[in-house]
Amino acid sequence: MAGRLEGKVAILIGASLGIGKGIAAKLAAEGARLVIGDRNLDAGRAMIAELKLSEDCLIAVDAASETDVEALAQT
């Protein structure tokens, strides 16, 4: 059932590799708009290129930083 998440926004932290990347791919396939926070911007750029996502969905975030996480949520 593709499109179940059409019109929804998913915020992911650490989605450029591994399990997070798989979750991002599934959410995107279901139509969710993604906002991805990651410390590893190079891997993040590669992941969004692979999934054909907009470059503006990737934000530099350190999950240990309250300021970074708040900025991600505001985005």
Short mmCIF file of C-alpha atoms in Angstrom, two decimals:
data_model
loop_
_atom_site.label_atom_id
_atom_site.label_comp_id
_atom_site.label_asym_id
_atom_site.label_seq_id
_atom_site.Cartn_x
_atom_site.Cartn_y
_atom_site.Cartn_z
CA MET A 1 0.00 0.00 0.00
CA ALA A 2 2.30 2.77 -1.19
CA GLY A 3 1.23 6.25 -0.22
CA ARG A 4 -0.04 5.50 3.28
CA LEU A 5 2.06 8.35 4.67
CA GLU A 6 1.25 10.90 1.98
CA GLY A 7 1.05 14.37 3.54
CA LYS A 8 2.91 13.29 6.70
CA VAL A 9 6.35 14.42 7.89
CA ALA A 10 8.83 12.02 9.47
CA ILE A 11 11.80 13.33 11.48
CA LEU A 12 14.73 10.93 11.64
CA ILE A 13 18.04 11.25 13.45
CA GLY A 14 20.94 9.11 12.28
CA ALA A 15 19.30 7.89 9.11
CA SER A 16 22.26 8.03 6.74
CA LEU A 17 23.45 4.46 7.37
CA GLY A 18 22.26 1.04 8.45
CA ILE A 19 18.85 0.58 10.03
CA GLY A 20 18.10 4.31 9.91
CA LYS A 21 18.72 4.36 6.16
CA GLY A 22 16.36 1.41 5.72
CA ILE A 23 13.68 3.17 7.75
CA ALA A 24 14.15 6.35 5.71
CA ALA A 25 13.78 4.38 2.48
CA LYS A 26 10.56 2.74 3.66
CA LEU A 27 9.04 6.01 4.90
CA ALA A 28 9.91 7.75 1.62
CA ALA A 29 8.41 4.87 -0.37
CA GLU A 30 5.20 5.28 1.62
CA GLY A 31 5.06 8.97 0.68
CA ALA A 32 6.32 10.64 3.86
CA ARG A 33 8.21 13.89 3.61
CA LEU A 34 11.50 13.38 5.45
CA VAL A 35 13.55 15.67 7.66
CA ILE A 36 16.84 13.93 8.40
CA GLY A 37 19.30 14.98 11.07
CA ASP A 38 22.74 13.42 11.08
CA ARG A 39 26.31 14.20 12.16
CA ASN A 40 27.70 12.42 9.11
CA LEU A 41 26.71 14.82 6.32
CA ASP A 42 28.75 13.03 3.66
CA ALA A 43 26.89 9.75 4.27
CA GLY A 44 23.64 11.73 4.55
CA ARG A 45 24.19 13.35 1.15
CA ALA A 46 24.93 9.96 -0.39
CA MET A 47 21.77 8.50 1.16
CA ILE A 48 19.47 11.30 -0.03
CA ALA A 49 20.98 11.06 -3.52
CA GLU A 50 20.40 7.30 -3.55
CA LEU A 51 16.78 7.72 -2.39
CA LYS A 52 16.27 10.71 -4.72
CA LEU A 53 15.26 13.00 -1.85
CA SER A 54 15.50 16.77 -1.75
CA GLU A 55 18.87 18.04 -0.49
CA ASP A 56 17.14 20.44 1.87
CA CYS A 57 15.82 17.54 3.97
CA LEU A 58 19.29 16.94 5.51
CA ILE A 59 20.36 18.93 8.57
CA ALA A 60 23.56 18.68 10.64
CA VAL A 61 22.48 17.35 14.04
CA ASP A 62 24.31 15.96 17.04
CA ALA A 63 21.66 14.02 18.96
CA ALA A 64 23.48 14.83 22.21
CA SER A 65 22.94 18.56 21.62
CA GLU A 66 19.61 19.89 22.84
CA THR A 67 20.07 22.97 20.64
CA ASP A 68 20.64 20.84 17.52
CA VAL A 69 17.61 18.65 18.25
CA GLU A 70 15.40 21.69 18.84
CA ALA A 71 16.57 23.21 15.53
CA LEU A 72 15.75 19.94 13.77
CA ALA A 73 12.24 19.91 15.24
CA GLN A 74 11.68 23.52 14.18
CA THR A 75 12.67 22.64 10.62
#
